Coordinates of C-alpha atoms and ligand atoms in Angstrom, one line a residue:
X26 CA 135.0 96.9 75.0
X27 CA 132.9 97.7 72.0
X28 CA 134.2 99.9 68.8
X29 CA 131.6 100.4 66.0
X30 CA 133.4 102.0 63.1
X31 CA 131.2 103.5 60.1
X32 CA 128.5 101.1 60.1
X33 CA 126.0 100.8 57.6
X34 CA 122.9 98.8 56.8
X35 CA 121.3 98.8 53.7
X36 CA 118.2 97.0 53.0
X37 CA 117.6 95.1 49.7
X38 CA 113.4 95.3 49.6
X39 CA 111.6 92.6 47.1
X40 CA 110.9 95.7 44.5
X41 CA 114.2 95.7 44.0
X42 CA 114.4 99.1 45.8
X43 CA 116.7 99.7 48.7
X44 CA 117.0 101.1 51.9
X45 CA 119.7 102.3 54.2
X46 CA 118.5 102.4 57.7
X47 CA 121.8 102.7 59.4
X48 CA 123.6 105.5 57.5
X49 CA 127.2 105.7 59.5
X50 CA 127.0 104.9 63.0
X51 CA 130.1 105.0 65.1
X52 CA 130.6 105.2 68.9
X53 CA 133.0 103.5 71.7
X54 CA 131.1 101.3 74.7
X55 CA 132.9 100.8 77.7
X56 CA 132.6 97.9 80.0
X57 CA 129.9 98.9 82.8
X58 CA 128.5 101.5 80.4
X59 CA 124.2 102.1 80.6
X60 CA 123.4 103.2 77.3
X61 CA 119.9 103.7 76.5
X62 CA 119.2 104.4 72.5
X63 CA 116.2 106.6 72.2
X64 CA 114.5 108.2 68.8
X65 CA 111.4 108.2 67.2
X66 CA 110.2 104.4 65.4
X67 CA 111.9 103.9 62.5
X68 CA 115.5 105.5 62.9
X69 CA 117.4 102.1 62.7
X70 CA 117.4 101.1 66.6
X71 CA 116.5 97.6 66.6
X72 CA 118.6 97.3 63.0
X73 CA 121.8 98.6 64.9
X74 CA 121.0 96.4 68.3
X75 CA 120.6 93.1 65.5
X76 CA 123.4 94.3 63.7
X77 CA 125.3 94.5 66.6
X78 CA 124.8 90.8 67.4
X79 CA 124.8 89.8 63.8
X80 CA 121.3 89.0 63.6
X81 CA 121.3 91.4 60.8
X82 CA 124.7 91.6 58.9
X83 CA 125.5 95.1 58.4
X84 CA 126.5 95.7 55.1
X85 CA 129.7 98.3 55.8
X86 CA 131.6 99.1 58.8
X87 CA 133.3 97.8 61.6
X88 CA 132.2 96.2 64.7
X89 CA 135.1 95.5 67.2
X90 CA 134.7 93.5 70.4
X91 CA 137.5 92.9 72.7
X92 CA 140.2 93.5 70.3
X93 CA 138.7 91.4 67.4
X94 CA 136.7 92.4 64.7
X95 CA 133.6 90.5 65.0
X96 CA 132.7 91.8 61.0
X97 CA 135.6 89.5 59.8
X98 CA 135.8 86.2 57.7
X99 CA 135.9 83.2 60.0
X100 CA 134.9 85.1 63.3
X101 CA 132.9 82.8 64.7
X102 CA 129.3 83.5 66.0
X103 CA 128.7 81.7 68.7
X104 CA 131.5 83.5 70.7
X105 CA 129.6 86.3 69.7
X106 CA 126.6 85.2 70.9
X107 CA 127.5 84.4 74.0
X108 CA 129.3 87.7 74.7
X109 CA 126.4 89.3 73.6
X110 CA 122.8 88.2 75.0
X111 CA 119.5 90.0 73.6
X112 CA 116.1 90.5 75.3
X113 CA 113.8 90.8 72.7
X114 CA 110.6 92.9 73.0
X115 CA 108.5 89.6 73.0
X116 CA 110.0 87.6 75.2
X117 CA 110.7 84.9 72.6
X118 CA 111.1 81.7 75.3
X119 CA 111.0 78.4 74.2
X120 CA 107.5 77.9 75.0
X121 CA 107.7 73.9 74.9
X122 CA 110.0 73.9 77.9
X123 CA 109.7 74.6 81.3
X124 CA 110.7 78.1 83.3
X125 CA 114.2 76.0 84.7
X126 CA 114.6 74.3 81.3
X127 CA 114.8 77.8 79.5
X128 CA 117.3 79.0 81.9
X129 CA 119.7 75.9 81.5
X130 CA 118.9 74.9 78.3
X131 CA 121.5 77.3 76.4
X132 CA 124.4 76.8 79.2
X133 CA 124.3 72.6 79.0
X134 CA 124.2 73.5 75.1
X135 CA 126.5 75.6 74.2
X136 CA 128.9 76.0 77.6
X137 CA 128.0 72.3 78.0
X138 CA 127.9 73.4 82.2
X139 CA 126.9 70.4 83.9
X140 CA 122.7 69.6 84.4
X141 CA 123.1 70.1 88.2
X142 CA 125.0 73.0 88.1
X143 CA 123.2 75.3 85.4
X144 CA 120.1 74.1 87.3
X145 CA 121.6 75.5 90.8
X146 CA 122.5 78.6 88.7
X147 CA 119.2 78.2 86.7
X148 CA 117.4 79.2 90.2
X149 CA 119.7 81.8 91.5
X150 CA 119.2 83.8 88.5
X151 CA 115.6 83.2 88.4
X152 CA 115.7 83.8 92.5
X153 CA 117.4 87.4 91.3
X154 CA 114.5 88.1 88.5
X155 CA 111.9 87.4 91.6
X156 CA 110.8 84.5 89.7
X157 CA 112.0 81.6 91.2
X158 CA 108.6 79.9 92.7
X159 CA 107.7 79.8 88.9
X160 CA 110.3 77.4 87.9
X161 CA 108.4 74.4 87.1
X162 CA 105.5 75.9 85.0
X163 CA 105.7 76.6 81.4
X164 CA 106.1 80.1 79.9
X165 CA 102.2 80.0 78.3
X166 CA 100.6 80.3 82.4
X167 CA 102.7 83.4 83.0
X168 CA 102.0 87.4 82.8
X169 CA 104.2 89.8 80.1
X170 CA 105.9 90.8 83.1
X171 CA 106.9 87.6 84.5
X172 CA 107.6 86.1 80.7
X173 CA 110.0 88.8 80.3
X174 CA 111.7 88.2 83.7
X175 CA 112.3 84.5 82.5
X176 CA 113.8 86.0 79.3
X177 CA 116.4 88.5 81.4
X178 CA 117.6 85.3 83.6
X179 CA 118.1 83.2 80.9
X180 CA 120.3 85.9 79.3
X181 CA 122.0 86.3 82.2
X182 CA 122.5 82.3 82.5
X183 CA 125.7 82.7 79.2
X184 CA 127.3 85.6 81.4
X185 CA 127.5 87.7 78.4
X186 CA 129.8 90.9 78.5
X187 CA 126.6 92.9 77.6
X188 CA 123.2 92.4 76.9
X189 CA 121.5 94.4 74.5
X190 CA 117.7 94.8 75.0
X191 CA 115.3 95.7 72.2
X192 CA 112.1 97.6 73.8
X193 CA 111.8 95.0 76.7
X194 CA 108.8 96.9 78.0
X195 CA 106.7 98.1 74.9
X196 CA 104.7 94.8 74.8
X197 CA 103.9 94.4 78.3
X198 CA 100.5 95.6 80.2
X199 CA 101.5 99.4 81.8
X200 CA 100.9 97.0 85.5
X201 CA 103.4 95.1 84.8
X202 CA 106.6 97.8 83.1
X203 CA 107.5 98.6 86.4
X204 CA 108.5 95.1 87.3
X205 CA 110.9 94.5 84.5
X206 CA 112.5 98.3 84.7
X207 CA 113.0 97.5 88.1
X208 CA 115.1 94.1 87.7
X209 CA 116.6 96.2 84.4
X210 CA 117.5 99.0 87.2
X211 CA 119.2 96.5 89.5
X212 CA 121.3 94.8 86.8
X213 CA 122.4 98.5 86.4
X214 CA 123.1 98.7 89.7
X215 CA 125.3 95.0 89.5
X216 CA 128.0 97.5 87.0
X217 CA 126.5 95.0 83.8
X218 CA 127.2 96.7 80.4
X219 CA 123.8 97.3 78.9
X220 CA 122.6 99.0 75.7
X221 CA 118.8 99.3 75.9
X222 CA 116.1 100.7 73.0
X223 CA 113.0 102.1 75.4
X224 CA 110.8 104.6 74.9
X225 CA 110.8 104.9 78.7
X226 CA 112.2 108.4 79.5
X227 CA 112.0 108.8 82.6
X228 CA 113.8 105.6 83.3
X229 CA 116.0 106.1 80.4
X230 CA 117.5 109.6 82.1
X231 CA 117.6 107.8 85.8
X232 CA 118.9 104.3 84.9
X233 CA 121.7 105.4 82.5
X234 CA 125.4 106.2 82.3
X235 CA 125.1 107.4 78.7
X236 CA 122.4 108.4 76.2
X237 CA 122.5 107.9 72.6
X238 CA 119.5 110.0 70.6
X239 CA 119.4 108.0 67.1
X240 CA 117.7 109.5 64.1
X241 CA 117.8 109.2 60.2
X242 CA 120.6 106.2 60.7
X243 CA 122.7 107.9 63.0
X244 CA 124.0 108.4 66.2
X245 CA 122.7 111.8 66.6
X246 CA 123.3 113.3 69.6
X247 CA 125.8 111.1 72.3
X248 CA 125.2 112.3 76.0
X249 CA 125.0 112.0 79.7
X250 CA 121.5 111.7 80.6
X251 CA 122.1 115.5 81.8
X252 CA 123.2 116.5 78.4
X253 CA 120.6 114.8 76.5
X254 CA 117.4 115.7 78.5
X255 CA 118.3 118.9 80.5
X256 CA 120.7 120.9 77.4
X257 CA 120.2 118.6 74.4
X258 CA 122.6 120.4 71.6
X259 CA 120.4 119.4 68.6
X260 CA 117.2 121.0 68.1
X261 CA 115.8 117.2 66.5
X262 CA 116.6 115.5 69.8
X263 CA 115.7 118.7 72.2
X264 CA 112.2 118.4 70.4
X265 CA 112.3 114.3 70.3
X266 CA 112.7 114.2 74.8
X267 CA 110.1 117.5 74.9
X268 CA 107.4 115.7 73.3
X269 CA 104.1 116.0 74.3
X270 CA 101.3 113.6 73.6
X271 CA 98.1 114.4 73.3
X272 CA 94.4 113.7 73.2
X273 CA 92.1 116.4 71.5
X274 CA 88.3 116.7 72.0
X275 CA 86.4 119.5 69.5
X276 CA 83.1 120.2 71.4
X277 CA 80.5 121.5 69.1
X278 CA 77.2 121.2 69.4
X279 CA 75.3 119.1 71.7
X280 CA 76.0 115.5 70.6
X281 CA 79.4 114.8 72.0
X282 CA 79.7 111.6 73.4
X283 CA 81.1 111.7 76.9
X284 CA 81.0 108.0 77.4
X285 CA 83.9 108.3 74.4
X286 CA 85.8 110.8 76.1
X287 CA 85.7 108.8 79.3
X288 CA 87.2 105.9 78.0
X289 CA 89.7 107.4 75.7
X290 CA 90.8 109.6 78.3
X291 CA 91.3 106.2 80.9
X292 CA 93.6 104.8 77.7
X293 CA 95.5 107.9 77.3
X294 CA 96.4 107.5 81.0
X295 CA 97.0 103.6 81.3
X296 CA 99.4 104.2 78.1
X297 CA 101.5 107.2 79.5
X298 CA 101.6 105.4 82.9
X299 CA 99.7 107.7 84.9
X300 CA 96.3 105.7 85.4
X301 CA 96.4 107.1 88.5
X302 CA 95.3 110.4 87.1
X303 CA 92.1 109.0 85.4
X304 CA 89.7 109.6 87.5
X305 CA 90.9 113.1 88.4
X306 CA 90.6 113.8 84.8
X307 CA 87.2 112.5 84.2
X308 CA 86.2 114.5 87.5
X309 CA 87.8 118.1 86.5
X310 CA 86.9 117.7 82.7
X311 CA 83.2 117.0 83.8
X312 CA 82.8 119.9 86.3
X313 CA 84.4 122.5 84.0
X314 CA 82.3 121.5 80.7
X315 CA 79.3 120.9 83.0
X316 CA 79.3 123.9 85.1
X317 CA 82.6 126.6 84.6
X318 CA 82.3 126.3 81.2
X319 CA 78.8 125.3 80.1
X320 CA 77.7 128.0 77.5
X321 CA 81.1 128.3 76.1
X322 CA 81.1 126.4 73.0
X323 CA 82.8 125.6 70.4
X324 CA 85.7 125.0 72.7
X325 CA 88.5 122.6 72.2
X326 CA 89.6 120.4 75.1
X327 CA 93.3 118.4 75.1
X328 CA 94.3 115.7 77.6
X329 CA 98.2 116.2 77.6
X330 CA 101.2 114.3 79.1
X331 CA 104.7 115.3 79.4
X332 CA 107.0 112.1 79.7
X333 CA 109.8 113.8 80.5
X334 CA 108.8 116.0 83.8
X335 CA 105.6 113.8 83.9
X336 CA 103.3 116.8 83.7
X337 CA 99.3 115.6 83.1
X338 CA 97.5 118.9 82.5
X339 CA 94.0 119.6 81.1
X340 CA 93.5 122.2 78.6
X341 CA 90.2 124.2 77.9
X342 CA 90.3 126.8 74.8
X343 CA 87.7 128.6 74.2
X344 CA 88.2 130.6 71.0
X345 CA 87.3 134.5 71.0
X346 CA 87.2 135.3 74.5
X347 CA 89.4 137.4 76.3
X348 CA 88.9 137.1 79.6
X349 CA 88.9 133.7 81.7
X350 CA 85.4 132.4 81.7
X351 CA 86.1 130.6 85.4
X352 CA 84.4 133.2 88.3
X353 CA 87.1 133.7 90.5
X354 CA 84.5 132.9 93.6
X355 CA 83.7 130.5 96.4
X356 CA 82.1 128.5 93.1
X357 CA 86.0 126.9 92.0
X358 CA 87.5 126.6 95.3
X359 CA 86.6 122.7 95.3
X360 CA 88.1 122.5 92.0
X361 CA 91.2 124.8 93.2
X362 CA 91.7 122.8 96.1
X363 CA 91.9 118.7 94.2
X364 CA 94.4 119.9 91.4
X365 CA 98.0 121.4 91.4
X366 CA 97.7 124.4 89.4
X367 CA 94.9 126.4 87.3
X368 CA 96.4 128.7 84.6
X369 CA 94.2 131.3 83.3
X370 CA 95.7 132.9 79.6
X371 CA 94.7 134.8 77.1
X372 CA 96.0 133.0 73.5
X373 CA 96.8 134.3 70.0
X374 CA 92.8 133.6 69.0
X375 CA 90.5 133.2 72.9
X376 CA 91.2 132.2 76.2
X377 CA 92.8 129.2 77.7
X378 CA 92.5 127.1 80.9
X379 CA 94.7 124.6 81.9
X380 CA 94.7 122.6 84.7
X381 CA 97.5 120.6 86.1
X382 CA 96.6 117.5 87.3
Ligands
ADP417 P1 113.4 101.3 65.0 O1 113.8 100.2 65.9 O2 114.2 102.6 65.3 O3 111.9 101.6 65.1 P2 114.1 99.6 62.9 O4 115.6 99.4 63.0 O5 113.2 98.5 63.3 O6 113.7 101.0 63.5 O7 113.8 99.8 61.3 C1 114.3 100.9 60.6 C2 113.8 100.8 59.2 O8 114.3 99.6 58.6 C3 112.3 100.7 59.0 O9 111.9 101.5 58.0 C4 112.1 99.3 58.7 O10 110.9 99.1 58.0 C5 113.3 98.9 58.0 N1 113.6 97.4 58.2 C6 113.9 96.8 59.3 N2 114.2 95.5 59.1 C7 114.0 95.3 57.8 C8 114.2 94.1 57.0 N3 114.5 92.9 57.5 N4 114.0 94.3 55.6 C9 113.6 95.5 55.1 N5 113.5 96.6 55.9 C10 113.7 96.5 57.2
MG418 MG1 112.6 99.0 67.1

């Protein structure tokens, strides 16, 4: 359905400098394809989804849809357009018009589909998105969540061939991503062709057909989900779905602000998804530095998340010891008993505790 053949995008900044952020891209798209794009920030993934739609021309290359090379004089962008619809990271509704009227407003306009009819559709689609008792309002009284709901029905109001979406869930509160990836998950689910740019892993590997790990310009690494996350062939993209994010406390002396750690600790969690894990955290970090681990100090602690396997853990270090500080008596069995795991080690410079969550 798709071909993209060499493409290149080259940026012209004001300096006079330039910039190629899509070096020489090339891959096939099949109609009913998933194909999330995943890589770090910067790698040309929105520039490839815009040039893909022509929002950005590229600058070399060929881009062929349904037999016709879209990247040719006189082709003519509005059959692009509607081929192709695009769910942009924020939202970007018509925020003068109503819920309805942003549905029908592109099918009486451009497919010039009766008022009565796009409305019927209007409400089907927005019935579909769960978001059909908002019809009537304007976009400014609604959540993230519920914006971006609008913005997927009206995409789906052209009946593109595919629909490319650009982040859809980076700008929303982390209450309201599931909402959205689960509508996302059910248009999978309908056989729509979809290329979509998350940083959502998880969903990434269980929503998708196909995987496409872009870095430095390129498609890097082109996979099944399997390939990509369980027996990536690149070192870059093996590291890239491995990632592990972290929080890092030093604790010195005696004026470290726990209030801090408390609330850094609750973002950390809200941002990774796993708020639920908070309070665990704050409870377990608390009782070790309070009672386990009291006179050991300096000792470094790190909040870490795992997106992939969705592993929370809790690390203590303690540098220079070499044996685990934690009495292996009736004094941790509380602790023992409200976490997963406790792993006692001995590291290159002291002693490390770490404490699934
Ligand atoms: P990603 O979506 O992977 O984070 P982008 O495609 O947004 O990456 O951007 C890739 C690079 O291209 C970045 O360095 C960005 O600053 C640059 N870039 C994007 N759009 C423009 C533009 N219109 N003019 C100049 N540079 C741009
Ligand atoms: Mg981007």
């Amino acid at each position: 359905m798709i071909s993209i053949k060499h493409l290149s995008k080259t940026f012209h900044n004001p300096d006079g400098s330039l910039l190629t952020v899509l070096k020489d891209v090339n891959c096939d798209i099949s109609q009913g394809e998933v194909i999330s794009i995943i890589g770090p920030s910067g790698t040309g993934k929105s520039t490839l989804l815009r040039a893909l739609n022509m929002l950005e021309p590229p600058t070399g290359g060929e881009i062929w849809v349904d037999g016709e090379n879209i990247m040719s004089k006189g082709y003519p962008l509005d059959k692009l357009r509607r081929k192709m619809g695009m769910v942009f990271q924020n939202f970007n509704l018509f925020e003068h018009m109503t819920v309805l009227d942003n549905v029908t407003y592109a099918p009486m306009a451009l497919l010039h589909t009766p008022e009565k009819e796009a409305k019927k559709e209007a409400l089907e689609l927005l019935r579909k998105v769960g978001m059909a008792q908002k019809a009537d309002v304007f976009p400014a009284s609604l959540s993230g969540g519920q914006k971006q709901r609008v913005a997927i029905a009206r995409s789906l109001a052209m009946h593109p061939a595919v629909i490319l979406f650009d982040e859809p869930t980076s700008a929303l509160d982390p209450t309201m991503v599931g909402e959205v990836l689960s509508v996302i998950r059910q248009l999978a689910k309908d056989g729509l062709t979809m290329l979509i740019v998350t940083h959502e892993m998880r969903f990434a590997r269980d929503v998708s057909t196909r995987i496409f790990f872009m870095n430095e310009g390129v498609i890097y690494e082109d996979g099944s989900p399997e390939q990509i996350f369980e027996h990536p062939v690149h070192s870059a993209t093996k590291a890239f779905v491995n990632r592990i994010h972290k929080l890092v406390f030093e604790l010195d002396g005696d004026d470290f602000d726990f209030l801090e750690m408390h609330t850094d600790m609750s973002r950390f969690c809200i941002k990774y998804n796993v708020a639920d894990k908070a309070e665990l955290a704050h409870a377990v970090a608390e009782e070790m530095l309070f009672r386990h681990l009291r006179i050991f100090r300096p000792l470094t602690l790190r909040l870490t998340h795992t997106e992939l396997s969705g592993e929370t853990a809790l690390d203590f270090m303690v540098e220079g010891l070499s044996a685990s500080p934690l009495q292996a008596d009736a004094s941790t069995d509380s602790l023992r008993a409200r976490v997963k795991d406790i792993i006692e080690e001995p590291t290159s410079r002291g002693f490390r505790i770490k404490v699934l969550l």
